[in-house]
CSV table of C-alpha atoms and ligand atoms in Angstrom, one decimal:
chain,number,residue,atom,x,y,z
A,1,MET,CA,29.0,-19.6,-150.8
A,2,LEU,CA,25.5,-20.7,-151.4
A,3,GLN,CA,24.6,-24.4,-151.6
A,4,VAL,CA,21.1,-25.6,-152.3
A,5,ARG,CA,20.2,-29.2,-152.2
A,6,GLY,CA,16.8,-31.0,-152.8
A,7,LEU,CA,14.9,-27.7,-152.3
A,8,THR,CA,11.2,-28.3,-152.7
A,9,VAL,CA,8.4,-25.8,-152.1
A,10,ARG,CA,4.6,-26.6,-152.1
A,11,TYR,CA,1.8,-24.0,-151.9
A,12,ARG,CA,-1.6,-24.8,-150.5
A,13,PRO,CA,-3.8,-21.8,-151.7
A,14,GLU,CA,-7.1,-21.5,-149.8
A,15,GLY,CA,-9.8,-23.7,-151.2
A,16,ARG,CA,-7.6,-24.9,-154.1
A,17,ALA,CA,-5.4,-28.0,-154.6
A,18,GLU,CA,-1.8,-28.1,-153.5
A,19,VAL,CA,0.8,-26.7,-156.0
A,20,ALA,CA,4.4,-28.1,-156.3
A,21,ALA,CA,6.2,-24.9,-157.3
A,22,VAL,CA,9.8,-26.0,-156.8
A,23,ASN,CA,10.9,-29.6,-157.0
A,24,GLN,CA,14.1,-31.1,-155.7
A,25,VAL,CA,16.3,-28.2,-156.9
A,26,ASP,CA,20.0,-28.4,-156.5
A,27,PHE,CA,22.6,-25.7,-157.3
A,28,SER,CA,25.3,-23.5,-155.9
A,29,ILE,CA,26.8,-20.1,-156.4
A,30,ALA,CA,30.5,-19.3,-155.6
A,31,SER,CA,31.6,-16.0,-154.3
A,32,GLY,CA,31.6,-13.2,-156.9
A,33,GLU,CA,29.8,-15.4,-159.4
A,34,ALA,CA,26.8,-14.1,-161.5
A,35,VAL,CA,24.3,-17.0,-162.0
A,36,GLY,CA,21.1,-16.7,-164.2
A,37,LEU,CA,17.8,-18.4,-163.5
A,38,LEU,CA,16.1,-18.8,-166.9
A,39,GLY,CA,12.5,-20.1,-167.5
A,40,GLU,CA,8.8,-19.2,-168.6
A,41,SER,CA,6.3,-17.5,-166.5
A,42,GLY,CA,5.1,-19.8,-163.6
A,43,CYS,CA,8.1,-22.1,-163.7
A,44,GLY,CA,9.0,-21.3,-160.0
A,45,LYS,CA,11.7,-18.7,-160.3
A,46,THR,CA,10.3,-16.2,-157.7
A,47,THR,CA,9.3,-19.0,-155.4
A,48,LEU,CA,12.9,-20.3,-155.5
A,49,ALA,CA,14.3,-16.7,-154.8
A,50,LEU,CA,11.9,-16.1,-151.9
A,51,SER,CA,12.7,-19.4,-150.3
A,52,LEU,CA,16.4,-18.4,-150.2
A,53,LEU,CA,15.6,-15.4,-148.0
A,54,ARG,CA,12.7,-17.3,-146.3
A,55,LEU,CA,10.2,-14.8,-147.4
A,56,LEU,CA,7.6,-17.2,-148.8
A,57,PRO,CA,4.0,-16.4,-148.2
A,58,ALA,CA,1.9,-18.2,-145.6
A,59,THR,CA,0.3,-20.4,-148.4
A,60,ALA,CA,3.8,-22.2,-148.7
A,61,CYS,CA,2.8,-25.3,-146.8
A,62,GLU,CA,6.0,-27.2,-147.3
A,63,VAL,CA,9.6,-26.3,-147.7
A,64,ARG,CA,12.0,-29.1,-147.7
A,65,GLY,CA,15.7,-29.6,-148.5
A,66,SER,CA,18.8,-27.5,-147.4
A,67,ILE,CA,20.0,-24.1,-148.2
A,68,PHE,CA,23.6,-23.4,-146.9
A,69,PHE,CA,25.0,-19.9,-147.0
A,70,GLY,CA,28.6,-20.5,-146.0
A,71,LYS,CA,28.2,-22.7,-142.9
A,72,THR,CA,24.7,-21.4,-141.9
A,73,GLU,CA,21.7,-23.5,-142.8
A,74,LEU,CA,19.2,-20.9,-143.7
A,75,LEU,CA,16.2,-23.2,-143.2
A,76,GLY,CA,17.2,-23.5,-139.5
A,77,LEU,CA,17.4,-19.8,-138.7
A,78,GLY,CA,15.0,-18.0,-136.4
A,79,GLU,CA,13.2,-14.7,-137.5
A,80,SER,CA,15.8,-12.3,-135.7
A,81,GLU,CA,18.8,-14.0,-137.2
A,82,LEU,CA,17.0,-13.8,-140.7
A,83,ARG,CA,16.4,-10.1,-140.1
A,84,ARG,CA,20.1,-9.6,-139.5
A,85,LEU,CA,21.0,-11.5,-142.7
A,86,ARG,CA,18.5,-9.9,-145.0
A,87,GLY,CA,19.8,-6.8,-146.6
A,88,ALA,CA,23.2,-7.2,-145.0
A,89,LYS,CA,24.5,-10.6,-146.3
A,90,ILE,CA,21.8,-11.4,-148.9
A,91,SER,CA,19.6,-8.8,-150.4
A,92,MET,CA,16.8,-9.0,-153.0
A,93,ILE,CA,15.7,-6.8,-155.8
A,94,PHE,CA,11.9,-7.7,-156.1
A,95,GLN,CA,10.0,-8.3,-159.4
A,96,GLU,CA,7.8,-5.3,-158.5
A,97,PRO,CA,10.0,-2.4,-157.5
A,98,GLU,CA,7.2,-0.7,-155.6
A,99,ILE,CA,7.6,-3.4,-152.9
A,100,SER,CA,11.1,-2.1,-152.1
A,101,LEU,CA,10.4,1.6,-152.0
A,102,ASN,CA,8.3,3.5,-149.3
A,103,PRO,CA,6.3,6.1,-151.3
A,104,VAL,CA,6.3,8.6,-148.5
A,105,MET,CA,9.9,8.8,-147.7
A,106,ARG,CA,12.7,10.5,-149.7
A,107,VAL,CA,14.9,7.9,-151.6
A,108,GLY,CA,18.1,8.9,-149.8
A,109,GLU,CA,16.5,8.6,-146.3
A,110,GLN,CA,15.2,5.0,-147.1
A,111,ILE,CA,18.5,3.8,-148.4
A,112,ALA,CA,20.2,5.2,-145.3
A,113,GLU,CA,17.6,3.3,-143.1
A,114,VAL,CA,19.0,0.0,-144.5
A,115,ILE,CA,22.4,0.9,-143.2
A,116,ARG,CA,21.0,1.9,-139.8
A,117,ALA,CA,19.0,-1.3,-139.6
A,118,HIS,CA,22.3,-3.2,-139.5
A,119,HIS,CA,25.0,-0.9,-138.3
A,120,PRO,CA,24.9,1.4,-135.1
A,121,LYS,CA,25.7,4.6,-137.1
A,122,GLY,CA,24.2,8.1,-136.8
A,123,ARG,CA,21.6,9.4,-139.3
A,124,GLN,CA,24.0,12.0,-140.8
A,125,GLN,CA,26.9,9.3,-141.3
A,126,CYS,CA,24.4,7.0,-143.0
A,127,LEU,CA,23.0,9.8,-145.3
A,128,ASP,CA,26.7,10.7,-146.3
A,129,GLU,CA,27.4,7.0,-147.1
A,130,VAL,CA,24.3,6.8,-149.3
A,131,ARG,CA,25.4,10.1,-151.2
A,132,ALA,CA,28.9,8.6,-151.6
A,133,LEU,CA,27.5,5.4,-152.9
A,134,LEU,CA,25.2,7.1,-155.5
A,135,ASP,CA,28.2,9.2,-156.6
A,136,GLN,CA,30.4,6.1,-156.8
A,137,LEU,CA,27.8,4.3,-158.8
A,138,GLY,CA,28.2,7.1,-161.4
A,139,PHE,CA,24.6,8.3,-161.3
A,140,SER,CA,24.7,11.6,-163.2
A,141,ASP,CA,21.4,12.6,-161.5
A,142,ALA,CA,22.5,11.3,-158.0
A,143,HIS,CA,21.5,14.6,-156.2
A,144,ARG,CA,18.0,14.4,-157.6
A,145,ILE,CA,17.5,10.7,-156.9
A,146,PHE,CA,18.7,11.2,-153.3
A,147,ASN,CA,16.2,14.0,-152.6
A,148,ALA,CA,13.2,12.7,-154.6
A,149,TYR,CA,10.1,10.8,-153.5
A,150,PRO,CA,9.8,7.5,-155.5
A,151,HIS,CA,6.9,8.8,-157.6
A,152,GLN,CA,9.0,11.7,-158.8
A,153,LEU,CA,11.4,9.3,-160.4
A,154,SER,CA,11.3,7.6,-163.9
A,155,GLY,CA,11.1,3.8,-164.0
A,156,GLY,CA,14.9,3.6,-164.6
A,157,GLN,CA,15.7,6.0,-161.9
A,158,ARG,CA,13.6,4.0,-159.4
A,159,GLN,CA,15.2,0.8,-160.4
A,160,ARG,CA,18.6,2.3,-159.8
A,161,ALA,CA,17.5,3.5,-156.3
A,162,VAL,CA,16.3,0.0,-155.6
A,163,ILE,CA,19.7,-1.4,-156.7
A,164,ALA,CA,21.5,1.1,-154.5
A,165,GLN,CA,19.3,0.0,-151.6
A,166,ALA,CA,20.1,-3.7,-152.3
A,167,ILE,CA,23.9,-3.1,-152.3
A,168,VAL,CA,24.3,-0.4,-149.7
A,169,CYS,CA,25.5,-2.9,-147.0
A,170,LYS,CA,27.8,-4.6,-149.4
A,171,PRO,CA,26.0,-8.1,-149.3
A,172,SER,CA,27.8,-11.0,-150.6
A,173,LEU,CA,24.8,-12.1,-152.6
A,174,VAL,CA,22.1,-10.1,-154.4
A,175,ILE,CA,19.0,-11.8,-155.8
A,176,ALA,CA,17.6,-9.7,-158.7
A,177,ASP,CA,14.1,-10.9,-159.8
A,178,GLU,CA,13.4,-9.7,-163.4
A,179,PRO,CA,15.0,-6.4,-162.6
A,180,THR,CA,14.8,-5.0,-166.2
A,181,THR,CA,11.5,-6.4,-167.4
A,182,ALA,CA,9.3,-3.3,-166.9
A,183,LEU,CA,12.0,-1.1,-168.5
A,184,ASP,CA,12.3,0.2,-172.1
A,185,PRO,CA,15.3,-1.3,-174.1
A,186,THR,CA,17.7,1.8,-173.6
A,187,VAL,CA,17.1,2.0,-169.8
A,188,GLN,CA,17.3,-1.9,-169.7
A,189,SER,CA,20.9,-1.7,-171.2
A,190,GLU,CA,21.8,1.0,-168.7
A,191,ILE,CA,20.7,-1.2,-165.8
A,192,LEU,CA,22.5,-4.2,-167.2
A,193,ALA,CA,25.7,-2.1,-167.5
A,194,LEU,CA,25.2,-1.1,-163.9
A,195,PHE,CA,25.0,-4.7,-162.7
A,196,ASN,CA,28.2,-5.6,-164.7
A,197,ASP,CA,29.8,-2.6,-163.0
A,198,LEU,CA,28.9,-3.8,-159.5
A,199,LYS,CA,30.1,-7.4,-160.2
A,200,ALA,CA,33.5,-6.0,-161.2
A,201,ARG,CA,33.7,-3.3,-158.5
A,202,PHE,CA,32.4,-5.1,-155.4
A,203,GLN,CA,32.8,-8.7,-156.3
A,204,THR,CA,29.2,-9.3,-155.3
A,205,ALA,CA,27.6,-12.6,-156.3
A,206,PHE,CA,24.3,-12.4,-158.2
A,207,LEU,CA,21.3,-14.7,-158.8
A,208,PHE,CA,19.8,-12.9,-161.8
A,209,ILE,CA,16.2,-14.1,-162.7
A,210,SER,CA,14.9,-13.6,-166.1
A,211,HIS,CA,12.7,-15.2,-168.8
A,212,SER,CA,15.0,-13.9,-171.5
A,213,PRO,CA,18.3,-15.6,-172.6
A,214,ALA,CA,19.2,-12.5,-174.5
A,215,ILE,CA,19.2,-10.5,-171.1
A,216,LEU,CA,21.1,-13.2,-169.2
A,217,ALA,CA,23.7,-13.4,-171.8
A,218,LYS,CA,24.7,-9.9,-171.1
A,219,VAL,CA,25.2,-10.3,-167.3
A,220,VAL,CA,25.8,-13.8,-166.0
A,221,ASP,CA,28.6,-16.4,-166.0
A,222,ARG,CA,26.5,-19.4,-165.7
A,223,ILE,CA,22.7,-20.2,-166.4
A,224,LEU,CA,20.3,-22.5,-164.6
A,225,VAL,CA,17.4,-23.4,-166.9
A,226,MET,CA,14.2,-24.0,-164.9
A,227,TYR,CA,11.1,-26.0,-166.2
A,228,ALA,CA,8.0,-26.9,-164.1
A,229,GLY,CA,9.8,-26.2,-160.9
A,230,ARG,CA,13.0,-28.2,-161.9
A,231,ILE,CA,16.4,-27.3,-163.0
A,232,VAL,CA,16.7,-29.1,-166.4
A,233,GLU,CA,20.0,-27.7,-167.6
A,234,GLU,CA,22.9,-26.0,-166.0
A,235,ALA,CA,26.0,-24.7,-167.8
A,236,GLU,CA,28.3,-21.7,-168.4
A,237,THR,CA,26.6,-19.0,-170.4
A,238,THR,CA,28.9,-19.5,-173.4
A,239,GLN,CA,28.2,-23.2,-173.4
A,240,ILE,CA,24.4,-22.7,-173.3
A,241,LEU,CA,24.4,-20.1,-176.0
A,242,ARG,CA,26.8,-22.0,-178.3
A,243,HIS,CA,25.5,-25.5,-177.6
A,244,PRO,CA,22.4,-25.8,-175.6
A,245,LEU,CA,21.6,-29.5,-174.7
A,246,HIS,CA,18.0,-29.8,-173.4
A,247,PRO,CA,15.2,-29.5,-176.0
A,248,TYR,CA,13.6,-26.8,-173.8
A,249,THR,CA,16.7,-24.7,-173.7
A,250,VAL,CA,17.0,-25.1,-177.5
A,251,GLY,CA,13.4,-24.0,-177.8
A,252,LEU,CA,13.9,-21.0,-175.5
A,253,LEU,CA,17.0,-19.9,-177.5
A,254,ARG,CA,15.2,-20.3,-180.9
A,255,CYS,CA,12.5,-18.0,-179.5
A,256,VAL,CA,15.1,-15.1,-179.2
A,257,PHE,CA,18.0,-15.8,-181.6
A,258,GLU,CA,18.1,-17.2,-185.2
A,259,LEU,CA,20.9,-18.8,-187.0
A,260,GLY,CA,22.4,-16.3,-189.5
A,261,ASP,CA,23.9,-17.1,-192.9
A,262,GLU,CA,27.4,-16.9,-191.3
A,263,GLY,CA,26.5,-19.8,-188.9
A,264,ALA,CA,26.2,-17.7,-185.8
A,265,PHE,CA,23.0,-16.9,-183.7
A,266,ARG,CA,21.7,-13.3,-184.0
A,267,PRO,CA,18.7,-11.7,-182.3
A,268,ARG,CA,15.4,-12.2,-183.9
A,269,ARG,CA,13.2,-9.4,-185.1
A,270,VAL,CA,9.8,-11.2,-184.5
A,271,LEU,CA,9.6,-13.4,-181.3
A,272,PRO,CA,7.9,-16.8,-181.6
A,273,SER,CA,7.2,-19.0,-178.6
A,274,ILE,CA,7.6,-22.6,-177.8
A,275,PRO,CA,4.3,-24.4,-179.0
A,276,GLY,CA,2.1,-25.7,-176.1
A,277,ASN,CA,2.0,-24.8,-172.4
A,278,PRO,CA,3.9,-25.9,-169.4
A,279,PRO,CA,2.1,-28.3,-167.1
A,280,GLY,CA,-0.5,-26.6,-164.9
A,281,PRO,CA,0.6,-26.2,-161.2
A,282,THR,CA,-1.7,-29.1,-160.0
A,283,ASP,CA,-1.1,-31.4,-163.1
A,284,LEU,CA,0.2,-34.8,-162.2
A,285,ILE,CA,3.4,-35.2,-164.2
A,286,HIS,CA,4.4,-38.7,-165.5
A,287,GLY,CA,7.8,-39.0,-167.0
A,288,CYS,CA,9.6,-36.0,-168.4
A,289,PRO,CA,7.6,-32.7,-167.7
A,290,PHE,CA,8.6,-31.3,-171.0
A,291,GLU,CA,7.4,-34.4,-172.9
A,292,PRO,CA,4.1,-33.0,-174.3
A,293,ARG,CA,5.9,-30.1,-176.0
A,294,CYS,CA,9.2,-31.8,-176.8
A,295,PRO,CA,10.0,-32.2,-180.6
A,296,GLU,CA,12.5,-34.9,-179.7
A,297,ARG,CA,10.4,-36.9,-177.3
A,298,MET,CA,11.0,-40.7,-177.4
A,299,GLU,CA,8.9,-43.7,-176.4
A,300,ASP,CA,10.6,-44.0,-172.9
A,301,CYS,CA,10.2,-40.3,-172.1
A,302,THR,CA,6.8,-40.9,-170.3
A,303,ALA,CA,8.0,-43.9,-168.2
A,304,ARG,CA,9.8,-41.9,-165.4
A,305,GLU,CA,11.3,-38.5,-164.9
A,306,PRO,CA,14.9,-38.1,-166.2
A,307,ARG,CA,17.6,-37.8,-163.5
A,308,GLU,CA,20.3,-35.2,-163.7
A,309,VAL,CA,23.3,-36.3,-165.8
A,310,LYS,CA,26.6,-34.5,-165.0
A,311,LEU,CA,28.7,-33.9,-168.2
A,312,GLU,CA,31.9,-32.0,-168.4
A,313,ASP,CA,32.8,-29.5,-165.6
A,314,SER,CA,29.7,-27.6,-164.2
A,315,ARG,CA,27.4,-28.9,-167.0
A,316,GLY,CA,24.2,-30.8,-166.1
A,317,VAL,CA,21.2,-31.9,-168.0
A,318,ARG,CA,17.9,-33.8,-167.3
A,319,CYS,CA,17.0,-35.5,-170.5
A,320,PHE,CA,17.1,-39.1,-171.7
A,321,LYS,CA,19.0,-38.0,-174.7
A,322,TYR,CA,22.0,-37.8,-172.5
A,323,GLY,CA,21.3,-40.7,-170.2
A,324,GLY,CA,19.5,-40.1,-166.9
B,1,ATP,N1,1.5,-17.2,-153.0
B,1,ATP,C1,1.2,-18.3,-153.8
B,1,ATP,N2,0.2,-19.1,-153.5
B,1,ATP,C2,-0.1,-20.2,-154.3
B,1,ATP,N3,0.5,-20.5,-155.3
B,1,ATP,C3,1.5,-19.7,-155.8
B,1,ATP,C4,1.8,-18.5,-155.0
B,1,ATP,N4,2.9,-17.8,-155.7
B,1,ATP,C5,3.2,-18.5,-156.8
B,1,ATP,N5,2.3,-19.7,-156.8
B,1,ATP,C6,2.3,-20.7,-157.9
B,1,ATP,O1,3.6,-21.3,-157.9
B,1,ATP,C7,4.1,-21.5,-159.3
B,1,ATP,C8,5.4,-20.7,-159.5
B,1,ATP,O2,5.1,-19.4,-159.4
B,1,ATP,P1,6.3,-18.3,-159.4
B,1,ATP,O3,5.7,-17.0,-159.1
B,1,ATP,O4,7.3,-18.8,-158.5
B,1,ATP,O5,6.9,-18.4,-160.9
B,1,ATP,P2,7.8,-17.5,-161.8
B,1,ATP,O6,8.7,-18.4,-162.5
B,1,ATP,O7,8.4,-16.5,-160.9
B,1,ATP,O8,6.8,-16.7,-162.7
B,1,ATP,P3,6.8,-15.3,-163.5
B,1,ATP,O9,7.9,-15.3,-164.6
B,1,ATP,O10,5.4,-15.1,-164.1
B,1,ATP,O11,7.2,-14.3,-162.4
B,1,ATP,C9,2.9,-21.0,-160.1
B,1,ATP,O12,2.2,-22.1,-160.5
B,1,ATP,C10,2.1,-20.1,-159.3
B,1,ATP,O13,0.9,-20.1,-159.6
B,2,SF4,S1,13.6,-36.6,-171.8
B,2,SF4,FE1,12.6,-36.9,-173.7
B,2,SF4,S2,10.7,-35.6,-173.6
B,2,SF4,FE2,12.2,-34.8,-172.0
B,2,SF4,S3,13.3,-33.3,-172.9
B,2,SF4,FE3,14.5,-35.2,-173.2
B,2,SF4,S4,13.8,-36.0,-175.2
B,2,SF4,FE4,12.4,-34.4,-174.7
B,3,MG,MG1,8.4,-14.3,-160.8
């Protein structure tokens, strides 16, 4: 359904040096598939997501590659075609939920506006459809959410309203950028359960962005691991969790899970981090971008950047340990 090839995005912030935020990224998402995008802060996750909907800020000076959604090349679309697509075929749940909700409009009304933007239906019919959706999603407090202004809702209720807004036109792909990061653990679990329910019920495909492998493990079928703007590993979620290949993926998992006496990974109580920092956005990278932090670095790792090596079905890794 979605096929991204060689996607590269560069920013030129005013008065500062150019930043390569996304670099030669390839991936695809099948209909109904839930794919996770995992990586530390600043690795380019949001930039990648915004480029799929062509919502990059004006400082994005270069966008190269191709993004096919079905047979449509998104990088070739004009603004009116993009407006028809956004919200109807592909929708986005933004990292900051405030962006999605209008503070001076009741929640039910603004979800109904999304339907009206894409379908020639009357106001009352749209409102009825929103009520039905909130009921269908099993919100026990659906009536209150429908009539409230955003500031009258808790963080969890607001996030559920944003999710309802994203799926109300039944898009085939929903991009969710860190949708649970600002929530406490109990509400986080409720929202993850809601995503799983949506996947099963509407066969919606998801690109679910997170810096946490523990969160992704609960919702996605496949994980793309991103480092310094590149996809460095790609595999099914169970493969990544049981047998991560790239030293960066291993480091990320060790930050969240520890190996128990019984030989299985279990969640850690105290969270460490990978020593060192990712390359700065303007740093020139020679060789493997993870080399300065890699506990398994070899002499050749600075000679050139590793290419992606395709292993068994749907597995790919960029590390000289596996060829490249
Ligand atoms: N509007 C912008 N103008 C210039 N540079 C930007 C802009 N937005 C992001 N960047 C830079 O691009 C790089 C990738 O940023 P991005 O926000 O995509 O990362 P991220 O993985 O989503 O991080 P986080 O986990 O903190 O949300 C960073 O170096 C960031 O500083
Ligand atoms: S290519 Fe070398 S430095 Fe990079 S992750 Fe692999 S072993 Fe580490
Ligand atoms: Mg982000």
